[in-house]
CSV table of C-alpha atoms in Angstrom, one decimal:
chain,number,residue,atom,x,y,z
A,1221,MET,CA,21.8,17.5,-75.8
A,1222,ASN,CA,20.7,16.6,-72.6
A,1223,SER,CA,23.7,15.8,-70.3
A,1224,ALA,CA,21.5,13.9,-67.8
A,1225,LYS,CA,20.5,11.3,-70.5
A,1226,LEU,CA,24.2,10.9,-71.6
A,1227,LEU,CA,25.4,10.3,-68.1
A,1228,GLU,CA,22.5,7.7,-67.8
A,1229,LEU,CA,23.7,6.0,-70.6
A,1230,LEU,CA,27.1,5.9,-69.2
A,1231,ALA,CA,26.1,4.5,-66.1
A,1232,GLU,CA,24.0,1.8,-67.5
A,1233,CYS,CA,27.2,0.4,-69.4
A,1234,GLY,CA,29.1,-0.1,-66.0
A,1235,ASP,CA,32.3,-1.1,-66.6
A,1236,ASP,CA,31.9,-1.5,-70.2
A,1237,TYR,CA,32.9,0.9,-72.9
A,1238,ILE,CA,30.1,2.6,-75.3
A,1239,SER,CA,31.2,4.0,-78.6
A,1240,GLY,CA,30.9,7.5,-79.7
A,1241,THR,CA,28.9,6.2,-82.6
A,1242,GLU,CA,26.3,4.4,-80.3
A,1243,LEU,CA,26.1,7.3,-78.2
A,1244,ALA,CA,25.3,9.7,-80.9
A,1245,ARG,CA,22.6,7.3,-82.2
A,1246,CYS,CA,21.1,6.9,-78.8
A,1247,LEU,CA,20.9,10.7,-78.2
A,1248,SER,CA,20.0,11.5,-82.0
A,1249,VAL,CA,23.1,13.8,-81.9
A,1250,SER,CA,26.6,13.9,-84.0
A,1251,ARG,CA,29.5,12.4,-82.8
A,1252,THR,CA,31.2,16.0,-82.3
A,1253,ALA,CA,28.2,16.8,-79.9
A,1254,VAL,CA,28.9,13.7,-78.0
A,1255,TRP,CA,32.4,14.7,-77.6
A,1256,LYS,CA,31.8,18.0,-76.7
A,1257,GLN,CA,29.5,17.1,-74.0
A,1258,ILE,CA,31.9,14.7,-72.6
A,1259,GLU,CA,34.4,17.3,-72.3
A,1260,GLN,CA,31.7,19.6,-70.2
A,1261,LEU,CA,31.0,16.6,-68.0
A,1262,ARG,CA,35.1,16.3,-67.5
A,1263,GLU,CA,35.1,20.2,-66.6
A,1264,GLN,CA,32.3,19.5,-64.0
A,1265,GLY,CA,34.4,16.9,-62.2
A,1266,TYR,CA,33.3,13.7,-64.0
A,1267,VAL,CA,36.0,10.9,-64.8
A,1268,ILE,CA,35.1,9.6,-67.9
A,1269,ASP,CA,37.7,7.2,-69.3
A,1270,SER,CA,38.2,7.1,-73.4
A,1271,VAL,CA,40.1,4.2,-75.3
A,1272,THR,CA,40.4,4.5,-79.3
A,1273,ASN,CA,38.2,2.1,-81.0
A,1274,LYS,CA,36.1,1.3,-77.7
A,1275,GLY,CA,34.6,4.4,-76.9
A,1276,TYR,CA,33.9,5.9,-73.3
A,1277,ARG,CA,33.0,4.7,-69.8
A,1278,LEU,CA,32.1,6.3,-66.6
A,1279,SER,CA,35.1,5.6,-64.4
A,1280,PRO,CA,34.5,4.1,-61.0
A,1281,ARG,CA,36.6,7.0,-59.8
A,1282,SER,CA,34.0,9.4,-60.8
A,1283,ASP,CA,32.2,10.2,-57.6
A,1284,VAL,CA,30.9,13.8,-58.3
A,1285,LEU,CA,28.5,14.9,-55.5
A,1286,ASN,CA,26.0,17.5,-56.8
A,1287,GLU,CA,22.4,18.5,-57.5
A,1288,THR,CA,22.2,17.3,-60.9
A,1289,GLU,CA,23.8,13.6,-60.3
A,1290,ILE,CA,21.6,13.2,-56.8
A,1291,ALA,CA,18.4,14.2,-58.7
A,1292,ARG,CA,19.4,11.9,-61.7
A,1293,CYS,CA,19.1,9.0,-59.5
A,1294,LEU,CA,16.4,10.1,-57.5
A,1295,THR,CA,12.7,8.9,-57.8
A,1296,ALA,CA,10.9,10.7,-54.7
A,1297,LYS,CA,9.2,13.7,-55.8
A,1298,GLY,CA,8.5,16.8,-54.2
A,1299,LEU,CA,12.1,17.2,-52.7
A,1300,THR,CA,14.4,20.6,-52.9
A,1301,LEU,CA,17.7,19.7,-53.1
A,1302,ARG,CA,20.8,21.9,-51.9
A,1303,VAL,CA,24.4,20.4,-52.2
A,1304,PHE,CA,27.4,22.0,-50.9
A,1305,PRO,CA,31.1,20.9,-50.6
A,1306,THR,CA,31.4,21.9,-47.1
A,1307,VAL,CA,29.2,22.9,-44.2
A,1308,THR,CA,29.8,23.2,-40.8
A,1309,SER,CA,26.6,20.8,-40.3
A,1310,THR,CA,23.9,19.7,-42.4
A,1311,ASN,CA,21.6,19.5,-39.7
A,1312,THR,CA,22.6,22.9,-38.3
A,1313,LEU,CA,22.2,24.3,-41.5
A,1314,LEU,CA,18.8,22.9,-42.3
A,1315,LYS,CA,17.7,23.8,-38.7
A,1316,ALA,CA,18.1,27.5,-39.5
A,1317,MET,CA,16.4,26.8,-42.8
A,1318,ALA,CA,13.4,25.6,-41.0
A,1319,ALA,CA,13.1,28.4,-38.8
A,1320,GLU,CA,13.0,30.9,-41.8
A,1321,GLY,CA,10.2,28.7,-43.2
A,1322,ALA,CA,11.5,26.0,-45.5
A,1323,GLU,CA,9.1,23.2,-46.6
A,1324,GLU,CA,9.4,19.9,-45.9
A,1325,GLY,CA,11.2,17.9,-48.1
A,1326,THR,CA,14.0,20.3,-48.1
A,1327,VAL,CA,17.2,18.5,-48.3
A,1328,VAL,CA,21.0,19.6,-47.5
A,1329,VAL,CA,23.5,17.5,-48.5
A,1330,ALA,CA,27.4,17.9,-48.4
A,1331,GLY,CA,30.6,16.2,-49.2
A,1332,GLU,CA,32.2,17.2,-45.8
A,1333,GLN,CA,31.2,18.7,-42.3
A,1334,THR,CA,33.5,20.9,-40.4
A,1335,ALA,CA,31.5,20.5,-37.2
A,1336,GLY,CA,29.3,17.3,-37.6
A,1337,ARG,CA,27.4,16.4,-34.7
A,1338,GLY,CA,26.2,13.2,-33.3
A,1339,ARG,CA,23.9,12.2,-30.4
A,1340,MET,CA,24.3,13.2,-26.8
A,1341,GLY,CA,26.3,16.1,-27.9
A,1342,ARG,CA,29.0,14.4,-29.3
A,1343,SER,CA,31.0,15.4,-32.6
A,1344,PHE,CA,30.6,13.2,-36.0
A,1345,PHE,CA,33.9,12.8,-38.1
A,1346,SER,CA,32.7,14.0,-41.3
A,1347,PRO,CA,35.9,14.3,-43.7
A,1348,SER,CA,36.1,15.2,-47.4
A,1349,GLY,CA,35.2,12.8,-50.1
A,1350,THR,CA,34.7,9.5,-48.5
A,1351,GLY,CA,31.3,10.0,-46.9
A,1352,VAL,CA,27.9,11.2,-47.4
A,1353,TYR,CA,26.3,13.7,-45.0
A,1354,LEU,CA,22.6,14.8,-45.6
A,1355,SER,CA,19.7,16.3,-43.6
A,1356,PHE,CA,16.2,16.4,-44.6
A,1357,LEU,CA,13.2,18.5,-43.3
A,1358,LEU,CA,10.0,17.3,-42.2
A,1359,ARG,CA,6.8,19.0,-40.9
A,1360,PRO,CA,4.6,15.8,-39.8
A,1361,GLN,CA,2.4,17.1,-36.8
A,1362,ILE,CA,3.2,14.3,-34.9
A,1363,PRO,CA,3.6,13.9,-31.2
A,1364,ALA,CA,6.9,14.1,-30.0
A,1365,THR,CA,6.8,10.5,-28.5
A,1366,GLU,CA,6.9,9.7,-32.8
A,1367,THR,CA,10.1,10.9,-33.2
A,1368,THR,CA,11.6,7.3,-32.5
A,1369,ALA,CA,9.8,6.0,-35.2
A,1370,ILE,CA,11.3,8.6,-37.9
A,1371,THR,CA,14.7,7.8,-36.7
A,1372,ALA,CA,14.0,3.9,-37.0
A,1373,CYS,CA,12.5,4.6,-40.4
A,1374,ALA,CA,15.7,6.3,-41.5
A,1375,ALA,CA,17.9,3.5,-40.0
A,1376,VAL,CA,16.2,1.0,-42.2
A,1377,SER,CA,16.2,3.3,-45.4
A,1378,VAL,CA,20.2,3.6,-45.0
A,1379,ALA,CA,20.5,-0.1,-44.3
A,1380,GLU,CA,18.5,-1.3,-47.3
A,1381,THR,CA,20.3,1.3,-49.4
A,1382,ILE,CA,23.6,-0.1,-48.5
A,1383,GLU,CA,22.6,-3.5,-49.1
A,1384,ALA,CA,21.1,-2.8,-52.5
A,1385,LEU,CA,24.3,-1.2,-53.7
A,1386,SER,CA,27.3,-3.4,-52.0
A,1387,GLY,CA,25.4,-6.7,-51.6
A,1388,GLU,CA,26.9,-6.4,-47.9
A,1389,ARG,CA,24.7,-7.1,-44.8
A,1390,ALA,CA,23.7,-3.9,-42.9
A,1391,ARG,CA,22.7,-4.4,-39.1
A,1392,ILE,CA,21.3,-1.8,-36.9
A,1393,LYS,CA,22.2,-1.0,-33.1
A,1394,TRP,CA,19.3,0.2,-31.6
A,1395,VAL,CA,18.1,3.1,-32.1
A,1396,ASN,CA,19.9,5.0,-34.6
A,1397,ASP,CA,23.5,3.2,-35.8
A,1398,VAL,CA,24.0,1.1,-39.0
A,1399,PHE,CA,26.6,-1.4,-38.8
A,1400,VAL,CA,28.6,-3.4,-41.9
A,1401,ARG,CA,30.9,-6.0,-41.1
A,1402,GLY,CA,30.9,-5.5,-37.4
A,1403,LYS,CA,31.8,-1.7,-37.4
A,1404,LYS,CA,29.6,1.5,-37.5
A,1405,VAL,CA,29.3,2.8,-41.0
A,1406,CYS,CA,26.1,5.4,-40.2
A,1407,GLY,CA,24.8,7.5,-37.4
A,1408,ILE,CA,21.7,9.4,-37.5
A,1409,LEU,CA,20.7,12.4,-35.5
A,1410,THR,CA,17.0,13.6,-35.3
A,1411,GLU,CA,16.1,16.8,-33.8
A,1412,ALA,CA,13.0,18.6,-33.4
A,1413,SER,CA,11.2,21.8,-32.7
A,1414,ILE,CA,8.3,21.0,-30.3
A,1415,ASP,CA,5.2,22.9,-29.4
A,1416,CYS,CA,5.3,23.3,-25.3
A,1417,GLU,CA,1.5,23.1,-25.3
A,1418,SER,CA,0.4,20.7,-27.8
A,1419,ARG,CA,3.5,18.3,-27.6
A,1420,VAL,CA,3.6,18.3,-31.2
A,1421,ALA,CA,6.3,18.5,-33.4
A,1422,ASP,CA,6.5,21.7,-35.4
A,1423,TYR,CA,9.3,20.3,-37.6
A,1424,LEU,CA,12.1,17.5,-37.5
A,1425,VAL,CA,15.4,17.6,-39.0
A,1426,VAL,CA,16.8,13.8,-40.0
A,1427,GLY,CA,20.8,14.0,-40.2
A,1428,ILE,CA,22.3,10.9,-41.6
A,1429,GLY,CA,26.1,10.6,-41.9
A,1430,VAL,CA,27.3,7.6,-43.9
A,1431,ASN,CA,31.1,6.6,-44.4
A,1432,ILE,CA,31.4,5.1,-47.9
A,1433,ALA,CA,35.1,4.5,-47.7
A,1434,ILE,CA,38.3,4.5,-45.0
A,1435,PRO,CA,39.4,8.2,-45.2
A,1436,PRO,CA,43.0,8.7,-46.3
A,1437,GLY,CA,45.2,7.9,-43.5
A,1438,ASP,CA,42.3,6.1,-41.6
A,1439,PHE,CA,40.1,7.0,-38.9
A,1440,PRO,CA,41.3,9.0,-36.1
A,1441,GLU,CA,42.8,6.8,-33.4
A,1442,GLU,CA,39.9,7.1,-30.9
A,1443,LEU,CA,37.6,5.8,-33.7
A,1444,ARG,CA,39.5,2.8,-35.4
A,1445,GLU,CA,38.0,0.4,-33.3
A,1446,ILE,CA,34.7,1.4,-33.8
A,1447,ALA,CA,34.1,3.2,-37.0
A,1448,GLY,CA,34.4,1.2,-40.8
A,1449,ALA,CA,33.1,1.8,-44.1
A,1450,ALA,CA,29.9,0.5,-45.8
A,1451,PHE,CA,31.9,-0.4,-49.0
A,1452,GLY,CA,35.0,-2.1,-49.6
A,1453,THR,CA,37.5,-1.6,-52.2
A,1454,ASP,CA,35.1,-1.8,-55.1
A,1455,HIS,CA,33.4,1.7,-56.2
A,1456,VAL,CA,30.7,2.3,-58.9
A,1457,PRO,CA,30.5,5.3,-60.6
A,1458,ALA,CA,28.5,8.2,-58.7
A,1459,MET,CA,28.3,6.0,-55.4
A,1460,ARG,CA,27.8,9.0,-53.3
A,1461,SER,CA,25.0,10.5,-55.4
A,1462,ARG,CA,23.2,6.9,-55.6
A,1463,LEU,CA,23.5,6.3,-51.8
A,1464,ALA,CA,22.1,9.8,-50.9
A,1465,ALA,CA,19.3,9.2,-53.5
A,1466,GLY,CA,18.5,5.6,-52.5
A,1467,ILE,CA,18.1,6.7,-48.8
A,1468,LEU,CA,16.0,9.7,-49.7
A,1469,ASP,CA,13.6,7.5,-52.2
A,1470,ARG,CA,13.4,4.8,-49.4
A,1471,PHE,CA,12.7,7.0,-46.7
A,1472,PHE,CA,10.1,9.4,-48.2
A,1473,ASP,CA,8.2,6.1,-49.5
A,1474,TYR,CA,8.1,4.7,-46.1
A,1475,TYR,CA,7.3,8.1,-44.5
A,1476,ARG,CA,4.3,8.7,-46.7
A,1477,GLN,CA,2.8,5.7,-45.1
A,1478,LEU,CA,4.0,6.2,-41.6
A,1479,ASP,CA,1.2,4.9,-40.1
A,1480,ARG,CA,1.4,1.4,-41.6
A,1481,ARG,CA,5.0,1.0,-40.3
A,1482,LEU,CA,6.2,-0.9,-43.3
A,1483,PHE,CA,9.8,-0.5,-42.0
A,1484,PHE,CA,8.9,-2.4,-38.6
A,1485,ASP,CA,9.8,-5.8,-39.7
A,1486,GLY,CA,12.9,-4.7,-41.6
A,1487,TYR,CA,14.2,-3.0,-38.4
A,1488,LYS,CA,13.5,-5.7,-35.9
A,1489,ARG,CA,15.0,-8.3,-38.2
A,1490,ARG,CA,18.2,-6.2,-38.4
A,1491,CYS,CA,18.7,-5.1,-34.7
A,1492,PHE,CA,21.5,-7.2,-33.6
A,1493,VAL,CA,21.4,-6.4,-30.0
A,1494,LEU,CA,18.1,-8.4,-29.2
A,1495,GLY,CA,18.8,-11.4,-26.9
A,1496,HIS,CA,22.1,-9.8,-25.7
A,1497,PRO,CA,23.3,-8.0,-22.4
A,1498,VAL,CA,23.2,-4.4,-23.0
A,1499,THR,CA,24.1,-1.6,-20.7
A,1500,LEU,CA,21.6,1.3,-20.4
A,1501,LEU,CA,23.3,4.8,-20.5
A,1502,THR,CA,20.8,7.5,-19.6
A,1503,LEU,CA,21.7,11.3,-19.1
A,1504,GLY,CA,21.7,12.1,-15.4
A,1505,ARG,CA,21.6,8.5,-14.6
A,1506,PRO,CA,24.2,5.5,-13.7
A,1507,PRO,CA,24.6,2.8,-16.0
A,1508,GLU,CA,22.3,0.1,-15.8
A,1509,GLU,CA,22.5,-3.6,-17.0
A,1510,ALA,CA,20.0,-5.4,-18.6
A,1511,GLU,CA,18.7,-7.8,-21.3
A,1512,ALA,CA,17.4,-6.6,-24.7
A,1513,VAL,CA,14.5,-8.7,-25.7
A,1514,ASP,CA,12.1,-6.7,-28.2
A,1515,ILE,CA,11.5,-3.9,-30.2
A,1516,ALA,CA,7.8,-2.5,-29.0
A,1517,PRO,CA,5.7,-1.1,-31.6
A,1518,SER,CA,6.8,2.5,-30.9
A,1519,PHE,CA,10.5,1.4,-31.6
A,1520,ALA,CA,11.2,1.6,-28.0
A,1521,LEU,CA,13.7,-1.3,-26.8
A,1522,VAL,CA,12.1,-3.6,-24.5
A,1523,VAL,CA,14.7,-4.7,-21.8
A,1524,ARG,CA,14.4,-7.2,-19.3
A,1525,CYS,CA,15.7,-5.6,-15.8
A,1526,ARG,CA,18.0,-7.6,-13.1
A,1527,ASP,CA,15.0,-7.9,-11.1
A,1528,GLY,CA,13.1,-9.6,-14.1
A,1529,SER,CA,10.8,-6.8,-14.9
A,1530,LEU,CA,10.4,-5.5,-18.3
A,1531,ARG,CA,10.7,-2.1,-19.3
A,1532,GLN,CA,10.4,-0.1,-22.6
A,1533,ILE,CA,13.6,2.5,-23.2
A,1534,SER,CA,12.6,5.5,-25.5
A,1535,SER,CA,15.5,7.6,-25.1
A,1536,GLY,CA,19.4,7.4,-24.3
A,1537,GLU,CA,21.8,4.9,-25.6
A,1538,ILE,CA,22.8,1.3,-24.9
A,1539,SER,CA,26.3,-0.1,-24.9
A,1540,VAL,CA,26.6,-3.8,-26.4
A,1541,ARG,CA,29.6,-5.9,-26.9
A,1542,MET,CA,29.1,-8.9,-29.4
A,1543,ALA,CA,30.8,-10.5,-32.3
A,1544,ASP,CA,29.4,-10.1,-35.9
C-alpha cells in the first residue's frame, strides 16, 4: 500500500475524521492493511488521532520533516532532497557538496542548525522543532551582479508561501528579510563562488531560515524585540514540510524564467521601506542617512541622499524604524 497516498487522504480531510472503511475503499485494500499502515506512520513520527466510529485524522500536532513528506507536497521537478534532523549550517553543508560537484537543484533541509549563519557574519538562531532551515544549489552562469535578483526571488517565494499557508500578510525589508506582524520571521543568505576572471558565478547557495513558531522559552533576549513567528497558535499538519515545498515550488518556477522578472512587482509591493528614512550600513563605511524611494530593475535599493542626489545600493544593509 502506498503510504504517501494514505497521508494525502488524511491531509485532505483537514480537521475532519475519515473512517477506516472509507480509507480502505479509496486505497483498494482491507481495513486491516489500513490499520497496519497507520501504525507504521506513527512509528515514523506522524501523530494520527483515532476515534471509535469516526475514524482517523492527521493531527495538527503532526509536523514530521522528512524527504517523503516534503516530496509529497512538492511539484517542482529535478530537485534532489537531503533532509537532516540537525546540521551545523545548511549553507555550509551544501557549499561542501557544491565543491564536490553536486548538481543544480540539490536541496538540504534541516530541523535545527547548531551554527546557523546570517548576513555580515552574524549567527542565525535555529532551534529544533519550531523552524525550517533549507539551502538549495544553483549553477546559473550569471554575472555576480545578478545575485541580488536571486535573493529577491527567494524573498518573494517565502512571502507568497507564508501568505498562502497562514493568511497573514508578509512584507519584505530590503533586501533579504521577511516580516509578519512587524517582526522578522525569515532571513536569507545567498553565497556565491565567483570566477575571478569572468566574474560569472560558478554556483550559488541560497539559504533560507523561517521561524514557524515561538520556541519554548521564547527567543533569546537580544532577539525578542526583533524576531517573530510566521504562524500563530493555529498549526496545520506537516506545516514545516508544506512550507519547505511551497518555497521551493515558487522559487524554481520563477528561477526558470529569471530573465522575465515575474517576481519584481511582488517584491516591490511588499517592500515596506520605500518612502521611509533609512540608515545605510556598509562594511568599512560610517552609517549614512537617506530616504528609500524605489527598487531598481536590478533589485538595488534607490535612495535619496541628504544632498538630494539619487543612488543605487546593491550591497550592505539598511536600518529602518517604522510601525507595522
